[in-house]
mmCIF file of C-alpha atoms and ligand atoms in Angstrom:
data_model
loop_
_atom_site.group_PDB
_atom_site.id
_atom_site.type_symbol
_atom_site.label_atom_id
_atom_site.label_comp_id
_atom_site.label_asym_id
_atom_site.label_seq_id
_atom_site.Cartn_x
_atom_site.Cartn_y
_atom_site.Cartn_z
ATOM 1 C CA MET A 1 208.744 -86.422 47.125
ATOM 2 C CA THR A 2 208.532 -82.614 46.990
ATOM 3 C CA THR A 3 208.183 -80.621 50.186
ATOM 4 C CA LEU A 4 204.646 -79.613 49.101
ATOM 5 C CA ALA A 5 203.606 -83.248 49.098
ATOM 6 C CA ARG A 6 204.398 -83.360 52.824
ATOM 7 C CA VAL A 7 201.877 -80.614 53.629
ATOM 8 C CA THR A 8 198.988 -82.208 55.485
ATOM 9 C CA GLU A 9 195.322 -81.332 55.075
ATOM 10 C CA SER A 10 193.850 -80.001 58.302
ATOM 11 C CA PRO A 11 191.280 -82.181 60.118
ATOM 12 C CA LEU A 12 189.260 -78.947 60.151
ATOM 13 C CA VAL A 13 188.640 -79.233 56.398
ATOM 14 C CA GLN A 14 186.682 -82.443 56.869
ATOM 15 C CA VAL A 15 184.414 -80.926 59.523
ATOM 16 C CA ALA A 16 183.886 -77.807 57.391
ATOM 17 C CA THR A 17 183.022 -79.968 54.355
ATOM 18 C CA GLU A 18 180.459 -81.951 56.362
ATOM 19 C CA ALA A 19 178.969 -78.682 57.658
ATOM 20 C CA GLU A 20 178.641 -77.305 54.100
ATOM 21 C CA ARG A 21 176.696 -80.446 53.140
ATOM 22 C CA ARG A 22 174.149 -79.904 55.944
ATOM 23 C CA PRO A 23 172.167 -76.684 55.544
ATOM 24 C CA GLY A 24 171.254 -75.116 58.872
ATOM 25 C CA THR A 25 174.539 -76.083 60.546
ATOM 26 C CA ILE A 26 175.931 -73.247 62.682
ATOM 27 C CA LYS A 27 179.564 -72.888 61.653
ATOM 28 C CA LEU A 28 181.767 -71.816 64.519
ATOM 29 C CA CYS A 29 184.721 -73.762 63.152
ATOM 30 C CA TYR A 30 186.394 -70.969 61.184
ATOM 31 C CA GLY A 31 188.638 -68.267 62.573
ATOM 32 C CA GLU A 32 186.728 -65.180 61.577
ATOM 33 C CA SER A 33 184.003 -62.855 62.732
ATOM 34 C CA ASP A 34 180.602 -62.889 61.033
ATOM 35 C CA LEU A 35 180.587 -59.053 61.012
ATOM 36 C CA PRO A 36 181.179 -57.171 57.739
ATOM 37 C CA THR A 37 184.071 -54.778 57.177
ATOM 38 C CA PRO A 38 183.134 -51.310 58.540
ATOM 39 C CA ALA A 39 181.584 -49.163 55.761
ATOM 40 C CA PHE A 40 184.184 -46.377 56.039
ATOM 41 C CA ILE A 41 186.891 -48.852 55.023
ATOM 42 C CA VAL A 42 184.849 -50.175 52.087
ATOM 43 C CA HIS A 43 184.258 -46.587 50.874
ATOM 44 C CA ALA A 44 187.970 -45.853 51.167
ATOM 45 C CA ALA A 45 188.776 -48.796 48.865
ATOM 46 C CA ASN A 46 186.146 -47.653 46.327
ATOM 47 C CA GLU A 47 187.504 -44.132 46.334
ATOM 48 C CA ALA A 48 191.085 -45.339 46.038
ATOM 49 C CA ALA A 49 190.214 -47.457 42.995
ATOM 50 C CA LEU A 50 188.461 -44.495 41.342
ATOM 51 C CA ALA A 51 191.402 -42.253 42.187
ATOM 52 C CA GLY A 52 193.734 -44.545 40.246
ATOM 53 C CA HIS A 53 195.256 -46.848 42.878
ATOM 54 C CA THR A 54 195.040 -49.690 40.400
ATOM 55 C CA GLN A 55 198.670 -50.408 39.578
ATOM 56 C CA TYR A 56 201.615 -52.219 41.144
ATOM 57 C CA THR A 57 203.080 -50.661 44.254
ATOM 58 C CA HIS A 58 206.488 -51.286 45.788
ATOM 59 C CA THR A 59 206.637 -55.014 46.596
ATOM 60 C CA ALA A 60 206.835 -54.217 50.313
ATOM 61 C CA GLY A 61 203.796 -51.941 50.056
ATOM 62 C CA ALA A 62 203.137 -48.263 49.362
ATOM 63 C CA PRO A 63 205.538 -46.084 51.398
ATOM 64 C CA GLU A 64 202.579 -44.222 52.956
ATOM 65 C CA LEU A 65 201.074 -47.472 54.277
ATOM 66 C CA ARG A 66 204.424 -48.659 55.634
ATOM 67 C CA ALA A 67 204.846 -45.299 57.378
ATOM 68 C CA ALA A 68 201.266 -45.433 58.725
ATOM 69 C CA ILE A 69 201.924 -48.877 60.228
ATOM 70 C CA GLY A 70 205.132 -47.558 61.825
ATOM 71 C CA ALA A 71 203.185 -44.620 63.294
ATOM 72 C CA LYS A 72 200.434 -46.918 64.652
ATOM 73 C CA VAL A 73 202.988 -49.212 66.305
ATOM 74 C CA HIS A 74 204.536 -46.147 67.916
ATOM 75 C CA GLU A 75 201.120 -44.910 69.113
ATOM 76 C CA LEU A 76 200.133 -48.287 70.567
ATOM 77 C CA GLN A 77 203.405 -49.765 71.811
ATOM 78 C CA GLY A 78 205.641 -46.710 72.179
ATOM 79 C CA VAL A 79 208.244 -48.257 69.908
ATOM 80 C CA GLU A 80 209.946 -46.423 67.034
ATOM 81 C CA LEU A 81 209.462 -48.221 63.737
ATOM 82 C CA ARG A 82 210.527 -46.842 60.347
ATOM 83 C CA GLY A 83 208.499 -47.590 57.221
ATOM 84 C CA THR A 84 211.539 -49.410 55.851
ATOM 85 C CA GLU A 85 211.275 -51.838 58.794
ATOM 86 C CA VAL A 86 207.802 -52.917 57.613
ATOM 87 C CA ILE A 87 206.775 -55.207 54.758
ATOM 88 C CA CYS A 88 203.082 -55.260 53.773
ATOM 89 C CA THR A 89 201.934 -58.683 52.654
ATOM 90 C CA VAL A 90 198.990 -60.618 51.259
ATOM 91 C CA GLY A 91 197.492 -61.280 54.691
ATOM 92 C CA GLY A 92 199.466 -62.125 57.803
ATOM 93 C CA THR A 93 199.647 -65.570 56.185
ATOM 94 C CA MET A 94 202.184 -64.418 53.596
ATOM 95 C CA ALA A 95 204.249 -62.631 56.233
ATOM 96 C CA ILE A 96 204.469 -65.885 58.231
ATOM 97 C CA TYR A 97 205.416 -67.903 55.165
ATOM 98 C CA LEU A 98 208.118 -65.416 54.106
ATOM 99 C CA ALA A 99 209.600 -65.180 57.607
ATOM 100 C CA ILE A 100 209.839 -68.960 57.981
ATOM 101 C CA ARG A 101 211.145 -69.354 54.436
ATOM 102 C CA ALA A 102 213.792 -66.729 55.071
ATOM 103 C CA PHE A 103 215.300 -68.428 58.130
ATOM 104 C CA VAL A 104 214.418 -72.138 58.110
ATOM 105 C CA GLY A 105 216.104 -74.253 55.452
ATOM 106 C CA ALA A 106 216.405 -77.940 54.572
ATOM 107 C CA GLY A 107 217.332 -79.961 57.664
ATOM 108 C CA ASP A 108 216.671 -77.053 60.051
ATOM 109 C CA ASN A 109 213.905 -77.057 62.641
ATOM 110 C CA ALA A 110 211.510 -74.494 64.078
ATOM 111 C CA LEU A 111 210.040 -74.792 67.577
ATOM 112 C CA ILE A 112 206.341 -74.045 67.586
ATOM 113 C CA ILE A 113 204.698 -73.154 70.866
ATOM 114 C CA SER A 114 201.547 -75.257 70.700
ATOM 115 C CA PRO A 115 198.632 -75.872 70.387
ATOM 116 C CA ALA A 116 199.008 -73.575 67.393
ATOM 117 C CA TYR A 117 197.539 -72.447 64.108
ATOM 118 C CA ALA A 118 198.576 -75.060 61.509
ATOM 119 C CA ILE A 119 200.243 -72.582 59.168
ATOM 120 C CA TYR A 120 203.573 -72.470 61.048
ATOM 121 C CA ALA A 121 204.242 -76.204 60.909
ATOM 122 C CA ASN A 122 203.265 -76.416 57.265
ATOM 123 C CA ALA A 123 205.408 -73.410 56.308
ATOM 124 C CA ALA A 124 208.413 -75.026 58.041
ATOM 125 C CA VAL A 125 207.750 -78.255 56.156
ATOM 126 C CA MET A 126 207.393 -76.378 52.840
ATOM 127 C CA ALA A 127 210.780 -74.808 53.542
ATOM 128 C CA GLY A 128 212.243 -78.338 53.804
ATOM 129 C CA GLY A 129 212.551 -78.099 57.583
ATOM 130 C CA GLU A 130 211.035 -79.813 60.588
ATOM 131 C CA ALA A 131 208.299 -78.424 62.838
ATOM 132 C CA ARG A 132 208.755 -79.275 66.519
ATOM 133 C CA HIS A 133 205.681 -78.667 68.611
ATOM 134 C CA VAL A 134 206.483 -77.577 72.154
ATOM 135 C CA PRO A 135 203.334 -77.582 74.287
ATOM 136 C CA LEU A 136 202.361 -74.824 76.678
ATOM 137 C CA ALA A 137 201.977 -76.052 80.250
ATOM 138 C CA ALA A 138 198.563 -76.041 81.933
ATOM 139 C CA ASP A 139 198.108 -74.126 85.171
ATOM 140 C CA GLY A 140 194.498 -74.686 86.254
ATOM 141 C CA ASN A 141 192.382 -73.246 83.458
ATOM 142 C CA ARG A 142 195.264 -71.122 82.133
ATOM 143 C CA PHE A 143 198.172 -71.896 79.871
ATOM 144 C CA VAL A 144 201.727 -70.827 80.722
ATOM 145 C CA LEU A 145 204.962 -70.833 78.748
ATOM 146 C CA ASP A 146 207.132 -73.872 79.514
ATOM 147 C CA ILE A 147 210.597 -72.400 79.065
ATOM 148 C CA GLU A 148 212.389 -75.544 80.268
ATOM 149 C CA ARG A 149 210.615 -77.680 77.730
ATOM 150 C CA LEU A 150 211.490 -75.174 75.012
ATOM 151 C CA THR A 151 215.134 -75.219 76.090
ATOM 152 C CA ARG A 152 215.212 -79.030 75.948
ATOM 153 C CA ALA A 153 213.794 -79.013 72.401
ATOM 154 C CA ILE A 154 216.626 -76.853 71.020
ATOM 155 C CA ASP A 155 219.457 -78.521 69.097
ATOM 156 C CA ALA A 156 222.169 -77.442 66.669
ATOM 157 C CA ARG A 157 219.676 -77.245 63.762
ATOM 158 C CA THR A 158 217.095 -75.112 65.565
ATOM 159 C CA ARG A 159 216.707 -71.760 63.821
ATOM 160 C CA MET A 160 213.455 -70.268 65.067
ATOM 161 C CA ILE A 161 210.861 -70.169 67.845
ATOM 162 C CA VAL A 162 207.308 -69.385 66.758
ATOM 163 C CA VAL A 163 204.964 -67.865 69.301
ATOM 164 C CA ASN A 164 201.415 -66.651 68.805
ATOM 165 C CA SER A 165 199.838 -64.448 71.445
ATOM 166 C CA PRO A 166 196.973 -63.813 71.927
ATOM 167 C CA SER A 167 196.701 -67.353 70.745
ATOM 168 C CA ASN A 168 194.582 -69.166 68.241
ATOM 169 C CA PRO A 169 193.309 -71.646 69.445
ATOM 170 C CA THR A 170 193.979 -71.394 73.197
ATOM 171 C CA GLY A 171 193.123 -67.750 74.008
ATOM 172 C CA TRP A 172 196.421 -67.618 75.973
ATOM 173 C CA MET A 173 198.146 -64.242 76.232
ATOM 174 C CA ILE A 174 201.867 -64.185 76.945
ATOM 175 C CA THR A 175 203.057 -62.103 79.931
ATOM 176 C CA GLU A 176 205.908 -59.609 79.737
ATOM 177 C CA ALA A 177 207.971 -61.847 82.046
ATOM 178 C CA GLU A 178 207.451 -64.786 79.666
ATOM 179 C CA GLN A 179 208.443 -62.563 76.732
ATOM 180 C CA GLY A 180 211.645 -61.600 78.535
ATOM 181 C CA ALA A 181 212.486 -65.265 79.155
ATOM 182 C CA LEU A 182 211.839 -66.073 75.500
ATOM 183 C CA VAL A 183 214.072 -63.260 74.261
ATOM 184 C CA ASP A 184 216.886 -64.354 76.608
ATOM 185 C CA LEU A 185 216.578 -67.950 75.429
ATOM 186 C CA ALA A 186 216.692 -66.883 71.764
ATOM 187 C CA ALA A 187 219.759 -64.708 72.408
ATOM 188 C CA ARG A 188 221.580 -67.551 74.196
ATOM 189 C CA HIS A 189 220.998 -69.968 71.312
ATOM 190 C CA ASP A 190 221.149 -67.452 68.454
ATOM 191 C CA LEU A 191 217.557 -68.066 67.334
ATOM 192 C CA ILE A 192 215.003 -65.935 65.496
ATOM 193 C CA ILE A 193 211.647 -65.359 67.207
ATOM 194 C CA LEU A 194 208.596 -65.172 64.968
ATOM 195 C CA SER A 195 205.857 -63.521 67.013
ATOM 196 C CA ASP A 196 202.384 -63.689 65.474
ATOM 197 C CA GLU A 197 200.376 -60.858 67.039
ATOM 198 C CA VAL A 198 197.353 -60.697 64.708
ATOM 199 C CA TYR A 199 194.982 -60.706 67.723
ATOM 200 C CA GLU A 200 196.939 -57.985 69.541
ATOM 201 C CA ARG A 201 193.950 -55.610 69.726
ATOM 202 C CA LEU A 202 191.349 -58.264 70.583
ATOM 203 C CA VAL A 203 191.931 -58.694 74.308
ATOM 204 C CA PHE A 204 189.493 -58.541 77.191
ATOM 205 C CA ASP A 205 191.009 -57.464 80.468
ATOM 206 C CA THR A 206 193.366 -54.842 79.064
ATOM 207 C CA ASP A 207 193.425 -52.588 75.976
ATOM 208 C CA ILE A 208 196.248 -54.232 74.106
ATOM 209 C CA ALA A 209 198.356 -57.372 74.391
ATOM 210 C CA PRO A 210 202.056 -57.026 75.268
ATOM 211 C CA SER A 211 204.046 -56.977 72.027
ATOM 212 C CA LEU A 212 207.494 -58.409 71.487
ATOM 213 C CA ALA A 213 208.103 -55.143 69.612
ATOM 214 C CA ARG A 214 209.025 -53.699 73.000
ATOM 215 C CA PHE A 215 211.920 -56.148 73.229
ATOM 216 C CA ALA A 216 213.020 -55.573 69.659
ATOM 217 C CA GLU A 217 214.972 -52.351 69.808
ATOM 218 C CA ARG A 218 217.151 -51.544 66.866
ATOM 219 C CA GLY A 219 220.108 -53.895 67.150
ATOM 220 C CA THR A 220 218.134 -56.847 68.487
ATOM 221 C CA ARG A 221 215.527 -56.301 65.789
ATOM 222 C CA ASP A 222 217.384 -58.808 63.607
ATOM 223 C CA ARG A 223 216.248 -61.481 66.021
ATOM 224 C CA VAL A 224 212.525 -60.691 66.290
ATOM 225 C CA ILE A 225 209.989 -60.695 63.457
ATOM 226 C CA ILE A 226 206.491 -59.573 64.342
ATOM 227 C CA VAL A 227 203.515 -60.465 62.174
ATOM 228 C CA ASN A 228 200.272 -58.539 62.249
ATOM 229 C CA SER A 229 197.201 -58.167 60.061
ATOM 230 C CA PHE A 230 194.148 -56.083 59.230
ATOM 231 C CA SER A 231 192.025 -59.255 59.058
ATOM 232 C CA LYS A 232 190.902 -59.633 62.658
ATOM 233 C CA THR A 233 191.217 -56.064 63.988
ATOM 234 C CA TYR A 234 189.070 -54.534 61.242
ATOM 235 C CA ASN A 235 186.982 -57.529 60.057
ATOM 236 C CA MET A 236 188.959 -57.573 56.802
ATOM 237 C CA THR A 237 189.725 -61.282 56.394
ATOM 238 C CA GLY A 238 188.777 -61.338 52.698
ATOM 239 C CA TRP A 239 190.854 -58.300 51.787
ATOM 240 C CA ARG A 240 194.173 -60.050 52.357
ATOM 241 C CA LEU A 241 196.316 -57.396 53.973
ATOM 242 C CA GLY A 242 198.895 -57.995 56.685
ATOM 243 C CA TRP A 243 202.444 -57.033 57.509
ATOM 244 C CA ALA A 244 205.710 -57.961 59.235
ATOM 245 C CA GLN A 245 207.958 -55.730 61.349
ATOM 246 C CA ALA A 246 211.644 -56.581 61.450
ATOM 247 C CA SER A 247 215.070 -55.106 60.773
ATOM 248 C CA GLU A 248 215.577 -53.429 57.387
ATOM 249 C CA ARG A 249 217.870 -56.302 56.447
ATOM 250 C CA THR A 250 215.190 -58.917 57.188
ATOM 251 C CA VAL A 251 212.490 -56.864 55.483
ATOM 252 C CA ARG A 252 214.635 -56.650 52.317
ATOM 253 C CA LEU A 253 215.200 -60.412 52.393
ATOM 254 C CA MET A 254 211.458 -60.986 52.690
ATOM 255 C CA TYR A 255 210.406 -58.648 49.890
ATOM 256 C CA ALA A 256 213.066 -59.923 47.520
ATOM 257 C CA ALA A 257 211.272 -63.292 47.809
ATOM 258 C CA ALA A 258 207.747 -61.800 47.790
ATOM 259 C CA GLU A 259 208.541 -60.228 44.397
ATOM 260 C CA PHE A 260 208.499 -63.732 42.895
ATOM 261 C CA ILE A 261 205.558 -65.147 44.863
ATOM 262 C CA THR A 262 202.741 -62.597 45.173
ATOM 263 C CA SER A 263 204.399 -59.231 44.484
ATOM 264 C CA ASN A 264 202.608 -56.436 46.391
ATOM 265 C CA PRO A 265 199.254 -56.697 48.174
ATOM 266 C CA THR A 266 196.356 -55.150 46.181
ATOM 267 C CA ALA A 267 196.902 -51.416 45.661
ATOM 268 C CA MET A 268 193.440 -50.059 46.597
ATOM 269 C CA VAL A 269 193.295 -52.412 49.610
ATOM 270 C CA GLN A 270 196.513 -50.845 50.874
ATOM 271 C CA GLN A 271 194.873 -47.399 50.663
ATOM 272 C CA ALA A 272 191.876 -48.711 52.597
ATOM 273 C CA GLY A 273 194.342 -50.018 55.185
ATOM 274 C CA ILE A 274 195.710 -46.505 55.695
ATOM 275 C CA VAL A 275 192.178 -45.251 56.396
ATOM 276 C CA ALA A 276 191.484 -48.173 58.754
ATOM 277 C CA LEU A 277 194.591 -47.275 60.782
ATOM 278 C CA ARG A 278 193.733 -43.561 60.771
ATOM 279 C CA ASP A 279 189.988 -43.684 61.511
ATOM 280 C CA GLY A 280 189.458 -47.143 62.978
ATOM 281 C CA GLU A 281 189.912 -46.693 66.726
ATOM 282 C CA ALA A 282 186.184 -46.362 67.545
ATOM 283 C CA SER A 283 185.423 -49.443 65.470
ATOM 284 C CA VAL A 284 188.189 -51.439 67.230
ATOM 285 C CA ARG A 285 186.734 -50.445 70.620
ATOM 286 C CA ARG A 286 183.252 -51.556 69.529
ATOM 287 C CA LEU A 287 184.572 -54.878 68.242
ATOM 288 C CA ARG A 288 186.444 -55.495 71.502
ATOM 289 C CA ALA A 289 183.309 -54.791 73.567
ATOM 290 C CA HIS A 290 181.236 -57.058 71.313
ATOM 291 C CA LEU A 291 183.753 -59.897 71.664
ATOM 292 C CA ALA A 292 184.047 -59.429 75.430
ATOM 293 C CA ALA A 293 180.266 -59.903 75.722
ATOM 294 C CA ARG A 294 180.439 -63.039 73.548
ATOM 295 C CA ARG A 295 183.284 -64.362 75.670
ATOM 296 C CA ASP A 296 181.155 -63.951 78.801
ATOM 297 C CA GLN A 297 178.225 -65.681 77.080
ATOM 298 C CA VAL A 298 180.428 -68.673 76.228
ATOM 299 C CA ARG A 299 182.037 -68.783 79.655
ATOM 300 C CA THR A 300 178.662 -68.910 81.397
ATOM 301 C CA VAL A 301 177.730 -72.090 79.547
ATOM 302 C CA LEU A 302 180.985 -73.891 78.727
ATOM 303 C CA GLY A 303 182.842 -72.796 81.856
ATOM 304 C CA THR A 304 180.532 -74.830 84.065
ATOM 305 C CA LEU A 305 180.119 -78.035 82.066
ATOM 306 C CA PRO A 306 180.851 -81.130 84.129
ATOM 307 C CA GLY A 307 183.706 -83.175 82.689
ATOM 308 C CA ALA A 308 185.096 -80.265 80.691
ATOM 309 C CA THR A 309 187.610 -77.466 81.290
ATOM 310 C CA LEU A 310 187.418 -74.193 79.439
ATOM 311 C CA ALA A 311 190.786 -72.496 78.980
ATOM 312 C CA GLU A 312 190.458 -68.879 80.133
ATOM 313 C CA PRO A 313 190.103 -66.818 76.922
ATOM 314 C CA GLN A 314 192.375 -63.809 77.557
ATOM 315 C CA GLY A 315 192.452 -62.669 73.943
ATOM 316 C CA ALA A 316 191.482 -63.598 70.334
ATOM 317 C CA PHE A 317 187.973 -65.029 69.914
ATOM 318 C CA TYR A 318 188.139 -68.714 70.694
ATOM 319 C CA ALA A 319 186.860 -70.976 73.437
ATOM 320 C CA PHE A 320 189.224 -73.933 73.776
ATOM 321 C CA LEU A 321 187.458 -76.678 75.665
ATOM 322 C CA ARG A 322 189.101 -79.816 77.041
ATOM 323 C CA ILE A 323 186.788 -82.775 77.348
ATOM 324 C CA ASP A 324 187.839 -85.379 79.918
ATOM 325 C CA GLY A 325 188.717 -88.702 78.292
ATOM 326 C CA LEU A 326 188.341 -87.445 74.707
ATOM 327 C CA THR A 327 190.722 -89.335 72.418
ATOM 328 C CA SER A 328 189.454 -88.281 68.982
ATOM 329 C CA SER A 329 188.439 -84.642 68.709
ATOM 330 C CA ALA A 330 187.932 -85.133 64.955
ATOM 331 C CA SER A 331 185.274 -87.845 65.544
ATOM 332 C CA LEU A 332 183.509 -85.747 68.183
ATOM 333 C CA ALA A 333 183.532 -82.656 65.950
ATOM 334 C CA SER A 334 182.096 -84.713 63.110
ATOM 335 C CA ARG A 335 179.384 -86.112 65.410
ATOM 336 C CA LEU A 336 178.477 -82.619 66.615
ATOM 337 C CA VAL A 337 177.812 -81.578 63.011
ATOM 338 C CA SER A 338 175.424 -84.457 62.378
ATOM 339 C CA GLU A 339 173.775 -84.658 65.821
ATOM 340 C CA ALA A 340 173.825 -81.079 67.149
ATOM 341 C CA GLY A 341 174.021 -79.089 63.904
ATOM 342 C CA VAL A 342 177.068 -77.126 65.094
ATOM 343 C CA ALA A 343 180.518 -77.190 63.493
ATOM 344 C CA LEU A 344 183.508 -76.746 65.828
ATOM 345 C CA ALA A 345 187.192 -77.179 65.062
ATOM 346 C CA PRO A 346 188.778 -80.386 66.413
ATOM 347 C CA GLY A 347 191.748 -79.693 68.682
ATOM 348 C CA SER A 348 193.880 -82.111 66.657
ATOM 349 C CA ALA A 349 193.980 -79.432 63.920
ATOM 350 C CA PHE A 350 196.370 -77.463 66.159
ATOM 351 C CA GLY A 351 199.119 -80.026 66.646
ATOM 352 C CA PRO A 352 199.526 -83.032 68.945
ATOM 353 C CA GLY A 353 198.936 -80.897 72.079
ATOM 354 C CA GLY A 354 195.436 -80.021 70.807
ATOM 355 C CA GLU A 355 194.018 -83.552 70.913
ATOM 356 C CA GLY A 356 191.275 -83.857 73.538
ATOM 357 C CA TYR A 357 190.052 -80.303 72.879
ATOM 358 C CA LEU A 358 187.434 -78.576 70.722
ATOM 359 C CA ARG A 359 187.722 -74.971 69.527
ATOM 360 C CA LEU A 360 184.654 -72.768 69.228
ATOM 361 C CA CYS A 361 184.959 -69.387 67.483
ATOM 362 C CA PHE A 362 182.735 -66.969 69.422
ATOM 363 C CA ALA A 363 183.004 -64.050 66.975
ATOM 364 C CA ALA A 364 179.318 -64.498 66.101
ATOM 365 C CA SER A 365 176.126 -62.599 66.911
ATOM 366 C CA ASP A 366 174.485 -62.969 70.317
ATOM 367 C CA ALA A 367 171.603 -64.931 68.750
ATOM 368 C CA THR A 368 173.775 -67.291 66.667
ATOM 369 C CA LEU A 369 176.066 -68.043 69.578
ATOM 370 C CA GLY A 370 173.114 -68.501 71.964
ATOM 371 C CA GLU A 371 171.465 -70.998 69.624
ATOM 372 C CA ALA A 372 174.749 -72.889 69.114
ATOM 373 C CA LEU A 373 175.282 -73.184 72.876
ATOM 374 C CA VAL A 374 171.731 -74.489 73.376
ATOM 375 C CA ARG A 375 172.298 -77.093 70.668
ATOM 376 C CA LEU A 376 175.703 -78.133 72.000
ATOM 377 C CA GLN A 377 174.977 -78.461 75.698
ATOM 378 C CA PRO A 378 173.233 -81.864 75.771
ATOM 379 C CA HIS A 379 175.936 -83.345 73.536
ATOM 380 C CA LEU A 380 178.872 -82.132 75.600
ATOM 381 C CA LYS A 381 177.568 -83.136 79.020
ATOM 382 C CA CYS A 382 179.384 -86.157 80.388
HETATM 383 C C1 PLP B 401 197.053 -66.811 64.637
HETATM 384 C C2 PLP B 401 196.775 -66.416 63.232
HETATM 385 N N1 PLP B 401 197.759 -65.902 62.507
HETATM 386 C C3 PLP B 401 197.568 -65.531 61.236
HETATM 387 C C4 PLP B 401 196.339 -65.689 60.623
HETATM 388 C C5 PLP B 401 196.223 -65.290 59.197
HETATM 389 O O1 PLP B 401 195.537 -64.131 59.022
HETATM 390 P P1 PLP B 401 195.456 -63.358 57.650
HETATM 391 O O2 PLP B 401 194.012 -63.324 57.283
HETATM 392 O O3 PLP B 401 196.004 -62.023 57.952
HETATM 393 O O4 PLP B 401 196.274 -64.088 56.631
HETATM 394 C C6 PLP B 401 195.284 -66.238 61.338
HETATM 395 C C7 PLP B 401 193.971 -66.464 60.713
HETATM 396 O O5 PLP B 401 193.124 -67.167 61.194
HETATM 397 C C8 PLP B 401 195.503 -66.600 62.684
HETATM 398 O O6 PLP B 401 194.531 -67.127 63.444
#
């Protein structure tokens, strides 16, 4: 059996397929906003294509984009990052795949702080390794890092810890103290940390999420790989542009492999990315305000449902709802499509720790979200 044959289809696909079959279903099961890419970014891509950005670039991305990402990281996190410490990729997805592929081999394992986006486990499996889900602990309606549980899950074949904050699906945001504990643990056991920070800018009670970049000074940078993306920050999911920050050595390892998988991300999209970074701050602020209002709208309804607990969404754009006594989130999600006309993601799509939960993506318009909540309420009441 090849490693690809061990990749499992997400339970989310079934719900999405049922939703496609029923016109009028409100689809809050996917992880993207329903807003279009801001026009100034679209114009920048058009202009770049007309100006001749239509050929291959360096596999790791155009030097001016890599430098622009370094400058943005410095502006936002106060950390020095050279262009050569950045690889631009076909979405954050490719950066995650390359990072896992680079450090997890046959017989190795990666610890995945869960519930988590399914990509990490599948990438570890595709690399011939094992994915070990290590659940966050619950503290009231918040999640917290369970460092003891992580420590217990480490063995001689553990190569990597994967953490995603702000988190899809939980909305959890790691604290700086938790980051420090994670970095110490990785140093003690000689592990790589893969930190997926694609929702870094989409946070509600602060301007930006704490980044592990602050712990990855040159020297320890070999241990920490940070993944980020244009997809969520600039409503650019379909453009497929992301990046990883790491040591030059790790970046070279990653682009040597990328050369034979995707080569560079699309040339004119990279130019549009430079403009997004340069001129996008007002649009990021507007998006954050829009999402904060949607979060409040969801909290008002789902935060008070009897028999359910809404995890506090601190960042990203998901409401992660635990339903007391729920044993099959996939069956409930399927029933909600047929009976309520709303598609949500079953918690089981995010690893064993996600069973018993539903995930609602609230990156929708006020009206769409309002209608979905009205439809859902009678079906979720215990
Ligand atoms: C946590 C997380 N990481 C990475 C990605 C991938 O994003 P991209 O569109 O940049 O490949 C997603 C997309 O949903 C995500 O939720």
